[in-house]
Amino acid sequence: MAVARSREEFIEMFSDRISKANQQLKQGKRLDLEQNLPKTYLVEAHRFREREPNHTRVLKLLRALLRAPRQVLLETKDEFFFAVKLDNVILYIDALETRFWLAHTLDRTVDTDSAVESLVRGNPDLDSAWLPATYLRGEKYGAVNERLGVRFDPVGTRLSLTSTPIPVELQRPTSIEVEAPDIDYIWGVLLQDDKIRRRMPIVRSIVRREFDEGCYARIGLRYDGKITARGPTYPEYIRLVTTVRATYAHSIRQIEECYALRLAEVSTSEPGDSPTVAELRGAPISIEFARPPIDTDILVSWLLYPNGPCRLWGYAERVAPGYYSIEAVDMHSGNPLGIEVGVQEDSAFVRLYLTECSCANIVARLFTNIQQHVDPCAKIYGGDGAELFW
Amino acid sequence: MWTLVQRSMGVMGLNCSGDLSNLQLVNALLAMTFKSAGFPHPFRDYGYTTRLLEPAFRNHENKTVNPDLILASRQENHAIIWDVKSGGTVHEEQIQKYLGCSAADLIEQLGIPSRKPSELGVDSAFLGNSAHQEKLLAVLSSYPSVVLMIMDFRSLRVKQGRFLRSGIDAVVQAGISIPPTIPTHLVPLDPKENDKGRLAALVLPTLATFAVRKQQRFNINDVMAVVAPRLFTRRDRISPGSAFVAELRKKTRLLLVEAVREKPLRTYVRRVLDVPKGSPATFELIVRLPLHHRTKVAFLNAISAAIAAQKGQEQTLYVQQSLFPELEEWETMEP
């Protein structure tokens, strides 16, 4: 398999693949085995949150990551652009935006999903971008929705969070893809049903954005940051992909800036007199569940299972019946995190306390997985009342 | 079928039936300035966003004033100097110092925001435990302009005085119902209390941090670098103060040295003794990194057990069997 050794070569290969796949799909044909849709994974490299990164540092990190046999790092002619071979998958990592990388690939989903998963999971310096439901909708990027993929669970979500026994045959959720020109209307009608609204998280979507002079891009978005190119050309595709990345990156940085708790020194008028003044800045973040009843004992065990989707572990202390104070560790980055889980008036909540060193990607990871596995209608807001990921 | 496995019995950390601690009172007061799920936020509704913790400054009578907290609202053009009392002792000198604080002191020395400095309203208030309200009232009743608020696990109510601003005053005079879900993380540790269990809950999880970061060897400075951002600023020289920082470092070292000497942590972490004289206390993870899943689970359990031991509690682990069937192996697992 040929490997591109520069951005230019890569763009040529990617463009060729998009247009061929696009033609095939337009003619209503299925893609051949070697005609996979090209795709991009959004990856967050939080090591570069504060440090001034450069090409060498990114290279050093990638070298440290790829130590297993059958993992090869190939430098290209271009700065911040690397080819990575993971078994039979080639990822092209574009780290020009040094914290939020684009990992492009032309290989088969069945291989690439697991390759990216193993790369990201096995390393405390990388994480996926976790897209909450609002970030799977076209409106966020000036685009229209063409298809929504939802997971329908007939008895509530996989994680019932109640002690009511659920028959095994009903525990398997069903995936449904809805595609229509007026998808938003259909979706709106579906959401009027309470059971559907509370049991159907959006897992993926296809959105289309029109650019100037009849140019457009169609992309598929999945909640774990996977973006699929659905035509027709590379320049529009990458334009839309970078819009998604910029929107996500902005939210993460804003959370870190506005909500990370810290004591800030307040300048005083008499420095010689050594007045000592510290102001508490930042704010807690709250996630409120829409669906009662939730057993917080079970919710805590789900949140803190270190290999679970939230990838947290912690020491949970029951402060009051149904109310827990947790000293957690993000098992992805190792950062500490304060969490509280409780119930008030039948409505469960999770409070998060980020600190200066925290990476806000944990907020996106936690909230997205809560939407996917617990409550699609959960809401998240900051201590100033502003709704997040909105 | 969901099965809740409790391998050991319940943890009742903070006492919900008796007195509120200083830390709980401060956290409750601060929490009321944020919109936070499951807790009232009357001060936030009136724009109290400036939260100065333990400021030390001189009032215009040249006396050093050191309240627990100052809350201020630009919207209301109002500042409240707070003293939090979990006990029943209050000194008249302390009250007089607060009453000697002018708007100019707060604006000029502390940078309290004010849209009209000449009209900034300044109140002094005490927040106390309902169990000690009589003792507090006995002293404070001689100072009717000072507000005394009393809190327990059910409500927050005014016992004496009125705030200068009618909006917040009306809300607190009506009484605020307090749920048991008092936040615990805004100020996670009280520097004045020797709470070894609380310190253990903050410090010992850093062992997991180093394991995740694949850092086999670490010293006390590394531990403080993880814990410190939650407690004080980077420059380490402002409130709660450098003496507190030094004390906390000492306590943290002692805690770690003791914890890794005991079972079950000693299976996973050891103190490194062959370091140059004068070097910070150094520790080493004696498990291979990255951790294998089974070892990871056992190691995390050991950390939980060590925290529980410091708190004098039994360890509780909640495991949903049907959700995580592989965890059933925990029961019999040995590292």
PDB file of N, CA, C and O in Angstrom, chain A residues 221-254:
ATOM      1  N   LEU A 221     -21.044  12.322  10.956  1.00  0.00           N
ATOM      2  CA  LEU A 221     -20.457  12.618  12.272  1.00  0.00           C
ATOM      3  C   LEU A 221     -20.866  11.523  13.246  1.00  0.00           C
ATOM      4  O   LEU A 221     -22.021  11.100  13.247  1.00  0.00           O
ATOM      5  N   ARG A 222     -19.924  11.057  14.064  1.00  0.00           N
ATOM      6  CA  ARG A 222     -20.278  10.086  15.092  1.00  0.00           C
ATOM      7  C   ARG A 222     -19.877  10.640  16.448  1.00  0.00           C
ATOM      8  O   ARG A 222     -18.924  11.413  16.549  1.00  0.00           O
ATOM      9  N   TYR A 223     -20.587  10.229  17.508  1.00  0.00           N
ATOM     10  CA  TYR A 223     -20.401  10.868  18.816  1.00  0.00           C
ATOM     11  C   TYR A 223     -18.983  10.763  19.375  1.00  0.00           C
ATOM     12  O   TYR A 223     -18.592  11.548  20.219  1.00  0.00           O
ATOM     13  N   ASP A 224     -18.201   9.807  18.880  1.00  0.00           N
ATOM     14  CA  ASP A 224     -16.840   9.690  19.401  1.00  0.00           C
ATOM     15  C   ASP A 224     -15.810  10.399  18.534  1.00  0.00           C
ATOM     16  O   ASP A 224     -14.622  10.102  18.591  1.00  0.00           O
ATOM     17  N   GLY A 225     -16.260  11.335  17.731  1.00  0.00           N
ATOM     18  CA  GLY A 225     -15.331  12.191  16.991  1.00  0.00           C
ATOM     19  C   GLY A 225     -14.914  11.654  15.637  1.00  0.00           C
ATOM     20  O   GLY A 225     -13.959  12.148  15.047  1.00  0.00           O
ATOM     21  N   LYS A 226     -15.629  10.646  15.149  1.00  0.00           N
ATOM     22  CA  LYS A 226     -15.293  10.120  13.818  1.00  0.00           C
ATOM     23  C   LYS A 226     -16.079  10.899  12.759  1.00  0.00           C
ATOM     24  O   LYS A 226     -17.288  11.101  12.908  1.00  0.00           O
ATOM     25  N   ILE A 227     -15.392  11.312  11.711  1.00  0.00           N
ATOM     26  CA  ILE A 227     -16.042  12.073  10.633  1.00  0.00           C
ATOM     27  C   ILE A 227     -15.796  11.330   9.319  1.00  0.00           C
ATOM     28  O   ILE A 227     -14.652  10.983   9.006  1.00  0.00           O
ATOM     29  N   THR A 228     -16.858  11.073   8.580  1.00  0.00           N
ATOM     30  CA  THR A 228     -16.726  10.336   7.319  1.00  0.00           C
ATOM     31  C   THR A 228     -16.954  11.286   6.150  1.00  0.00           C
ATOM     32  O   THR A 228     -17.878  12.103   6.185  1.00  0.00           O
ATOM     33  N   ALA A 229     -16.119  11.147   5.138  1.00  0.00           N
ATOM     34  CA  ALA A 229     -16.254  12.007   3.952  1.00  0.00           C
ATOM     35  C   ALA A 229     -17.301  11.427   3.020  1.00  0.00           C
ATOM     36  O   ALA A 229     -17.156  10.300   2.553  1.00  0.00           O
ATOM     37  N   ARG A 230     -18.341  12.169   2.787  1.00  0.00           N
ATOM     38  CA  ARG A 230     -19.402  11.686   1.896  1.00  0.00           C
ATOM     39  C   ARG A 230     -19.535  12.589   0.680  1.00  0.00           C
ATOM     40  O   ARG A 230     -20.603  12.715   0.109  1.00  0.00           O
ATOM     41  N   GLY A 231     -18.449  13.214   0.351  1.00  0.00           N
ATOM     42  CA  GLY A 231     -18.354  13.921  -0.902  1.00  0.00           C
ATOM     43  C   GLY A 231     -18.689  15.397  -0.841  1.00  0.00           C
ATOM     44  O   GLY A 231     -19.032  15.886   0.214  1.00  0.00           O
ATOM     45  N   PRO A 232     -18.560  16.065  -1.994  1.00  0.00           N
ATOM     46  CA  PRO A 232     -18.008  15.448  -3.197  1.00  0.00           C
ATOM     47  C   PRO A 232     -16.498  15.675  -3.355  1.00  0.00           C
ATOM     48  O   PRO A 232     -15.841  14.891  -4.018  1.00  0.00           O
ATOM     49  N   THR A 233     -15.947  16.727  -2.731  1.00  0.00           N
ATOM     50  CA  THR A 233     -14.523  17.002  -2.981  1.00  0.00           C
ATOM     51  C   THR A 233     -13.777  17.312  -1.680  1.00  0.00           C
ATOM     52  O   THR A 233     -14.380  17.698  -0.671  1.00  0.00           O
ATOM     53  N   TYR A 234     -12.462  17.142  -1.729  1.00  0.00           N
ATOM     54  CA  TYR A 234     -11.648  17.320  -0.537  1.00  0.00           C
ATOM     55  C   TYR A 234     -11.676  18.756   0.031  1.00  0.00           C
ATOM     56  O   TYR A 234     -11.842  18.924   1.237  1.00  0.00           O
ATOM     57  N   PRO A 235     -11.519  19.802  -0.806  1.00  0.00           N
ATOM     58  CA  PRO A 235     -11.441  21.152  -0.216  1.00  0.00           C
ATOM     59  C   PRO A 235     -12.667  21.489   0.632  1.00  0.00           C
ATOM     60  O   PRO A 235     -12.535  22.045   1.732  1.00  0.00           O
ATOM     61  N   GLU A 236     -13.863  21.134   0.154  1.00  0.00           N
ATOM     62  CA  GLU A 236     -15.072  21.442   0.936  1.00  0.00           C
ATOM     63  C   GLU A 236     -15.155  20.541   2.169  1.00  0.00           C
ATOM     64  O   GLU A 236     -15.579  20.962   3.235  1.00  0.00           O
ATOM     65  N   TYR A 237     -14.720  19.276   1.966  1.00  0.00           N
ATOM     66  CA  TYR A 237     -14.741  18.339   3.097  1.00  0.00           C
ATOM     67  C   TYR A 237     -13.879  18.873   4.242  1.00  0.00           C
ATOM     68  O   TYR A 237     -14.334  18.981   5.388  1.00  0.00           O
ATOM     69  N   ILE A 238     -12.665  19.249   3.906  1.00  0.00           N
ATOM     70  CA  ILE A 238     -11.744  19.666   4.978  1.00  0.00           C
ATOM     71  C   ILE A 238     -12.203  20.998   5.587  1.00  0.00           C
ATOM     72  O   ILE A 238     -11.997  21.251   6.773  1.00  0.00           O
ATOM     73  N   ARG A 239     -12.881  21.796   4.778  1.00  0.00           N
ATOM     74  CA  ARG A 239     -13.406  23.064   5.282  1.00  0.00           C
ATOM     75  C   ARG A 239     -14.448  22.798   6.378  1.00  0.00           C
ATOM     76  O   ARG A 239     -14.443  23.438   7.429  1.00  0.00           O
ATOM     77  N   LEU A 240     -15.312  21.840   6.100  1.00  0.00           N
ATOM     78  CA  LEU A 240     -16.349  21.520   7.079  1.00  0.00           C
ATOM     79  C   LEU A 240     -15.760  20.795   8.303  1.00  0.00           C
ATOM     80  O   LEU A 240     -16.139  21.054   9.449  1.00  0.00           O
ATOM     81  N   VAL A 241     -14.793  19.920   8.040  1.00  0.00           N
ATOM     82  CA  VAL A 241     -14.149  19.193   9.153  1.00  0.00           C
ATOM     83  C   VAL A 241     -13.450  20.177  10.099  1.00  0.00           C
ATOM     84  O   VAL A 241     -13.562  20.069  11.320  1.00  0.00           O
ATOM     85  N   THR A 242     -12.765  21.144   9.531  1.00  0.00           N
ATOM     86  CA  THR A 242     -12.063  22.099  10.401  1.00  0.00           C
ATOM     87  C   THR A 242     -13.059  23.004  11.137  1.00  0.00           C
ATOM     88  O   THR A 242     -12.771  23.482  12.227  1.00  0.00           O
ATOM     89  N   THR A 243     -14.244  23.188  10.547  1.00  0.00           N
ATOM     90  CA  THR A 243     -15.280  23.943  11.263  1.00  0.00           C
ATOM     91  C   THR A 243     -15.735  23.154  12.499  1.00  0.00           C
ATOM     92  O   THR A 243     -15.899  23.708  13.583  1.00  0.00           O
ATOM     93  N   VAL A 244     -15.931  21.846  12.290  1.00  0.00           N
ATOM     94  CA  VAL A 244     -16.336  20.989  13.418  1.00  0.00           C
ATOM     95  C   VAL A 244     -15.254  21.046  14.493  1.00  0.00           C
ATOM     96  O   VAL A 244     -15.534  21.229  15.681  1.00  0.00           O
ATOM     97  N   ARG A 245     -14.009  20.901  14.063  1.00  0.00           N
ATOM     98  CA  ARG A 245     -12.903  20.910  15.025  1.00  0.00           C
ATOM     99  C   ARG A 245     -12.835  22.240  15.775  1.00  0.00           C
ATOM    100  O   ARG A 245     -12.686  22.267  16.998  1.00  0.00           O
ATOM    101  N   ALA A 246     -12.961  23.343  15.035  1.00  0.00           N
ATOM    102  CA  ALA A 246     -12.859  24.659  15.672  1.00  0.00           C
ATOM    103  C   ALA A 246     -13.986  24.856  16.688  1.00  0.00           C
ATOM    104  O   ALA A 246     -13.770  25.405  17.779  1.00  0.00           O
ATOM    105  N   THR A 247     -15.183  24.391  16.342  1.00  0.00           N
ATOM    106  CA  THR A 247     -16.326  24.542  17.245  1.00  0.00           C
ATOM    107  C   THR A 247     -16.086  23.757  18.530  1.00  0.00           C
ATOM    108  O   THR A 247     -16.302  24.256  19.642  1.00  0.00           O
ATOM    109  N   TYR A 248     -15.612  22.527  18.364  1.00  0.00           N
ATOM    110  CA  TYR A 248     -15.359  21.679  19.526  1.00  0.00           C
ATOM    111  C   TYR A 248     -14.216  22.258  20.373  1.00  0.00           C
ATOM    112  O   TYR A 248     -14.336  22.384  21.597  1.00  0.00           O
ATOM    113  N   ALA A 249     -13.140  22.633  19.699  1.00  0.00           N
ATOM    114  CA  ALA A 249     -11.966  23.161  20.412  1.00  0.00           C
ATOM    115  C   ALA A 249     -12.345  24.418  21.197  1.00  0.00           C
ATOM    116  O   ALA A 249     -11.917  24.605  22.338  1.00  0.00           O
ATOM    117  N   HIS A 250     -13.172  25.248  20.598  1.00  0.00           N
ATOM    118  CA  HIS A 250     -13.589  26.482  21.263  1.00  0.00           C
ATOM    119  C   HIS A 250     -14.337  26.152  22.558  1.00  0.00           C
ATOM    120  O   HIS A 250     -14.093  26.761  23.602  1.00  0.00           O
ATOM    121  N   SER A 251     -15.244  25.178  22.479  1.00  0.00           N
ATOM    122  CA  SER A 251     -16.020  24.808  23.674  1.00  0.00           C
ATOM    123  C   SER A 251     -15.111  24.286  24.782  1.00  0.00           C
ATOM    124  O   SER A 251     -15.276  24.642  25.949  1.00  0.00           O
ATOM    125  N   ILE A 252     -14.174  23.436  24.415  1.00  0.00           N
ATOM    126  CA  ILE A 252     -13.282  22.839  25.420  1.00  0.00           C
ATOM    127  C   ILE A 252     -12.431  23.923  26.075  1.00  0.00           C
ATOM    128  O   ILE A 252     -12.298  23.995  27.305  1.00  0.00           O
ATOM    129  N   ARG A 253     -11.889  24.802  25.255  1.00  0.00           N
ATOM    130  CA  ARG A 253     -11.025  25.864  25.807  1.00  0.00           C
ATOM    131  C   ARG A 253     -11.839  26.817  26.679  1.00  0.00           C
ATOM    132  O   ARG A 253     -11.367  27.304  27.711  1.00  0.00           O
ATOM    133  N   GLN A 254     -13.070  27.083  26.253  1.00  0.00           N
ATOM    134  CA  GLN A 254     -13.921  27.994  27.024  1.00  0.00           C
ATOM    135  C   GLN A 254     -14.256  27.394  28.398  1.00  0.00           C
ATOM    136  O   GLN A 254     -14.265  28.107  29.402  1.00  0.00           O
TER     137      GLN A 254
END
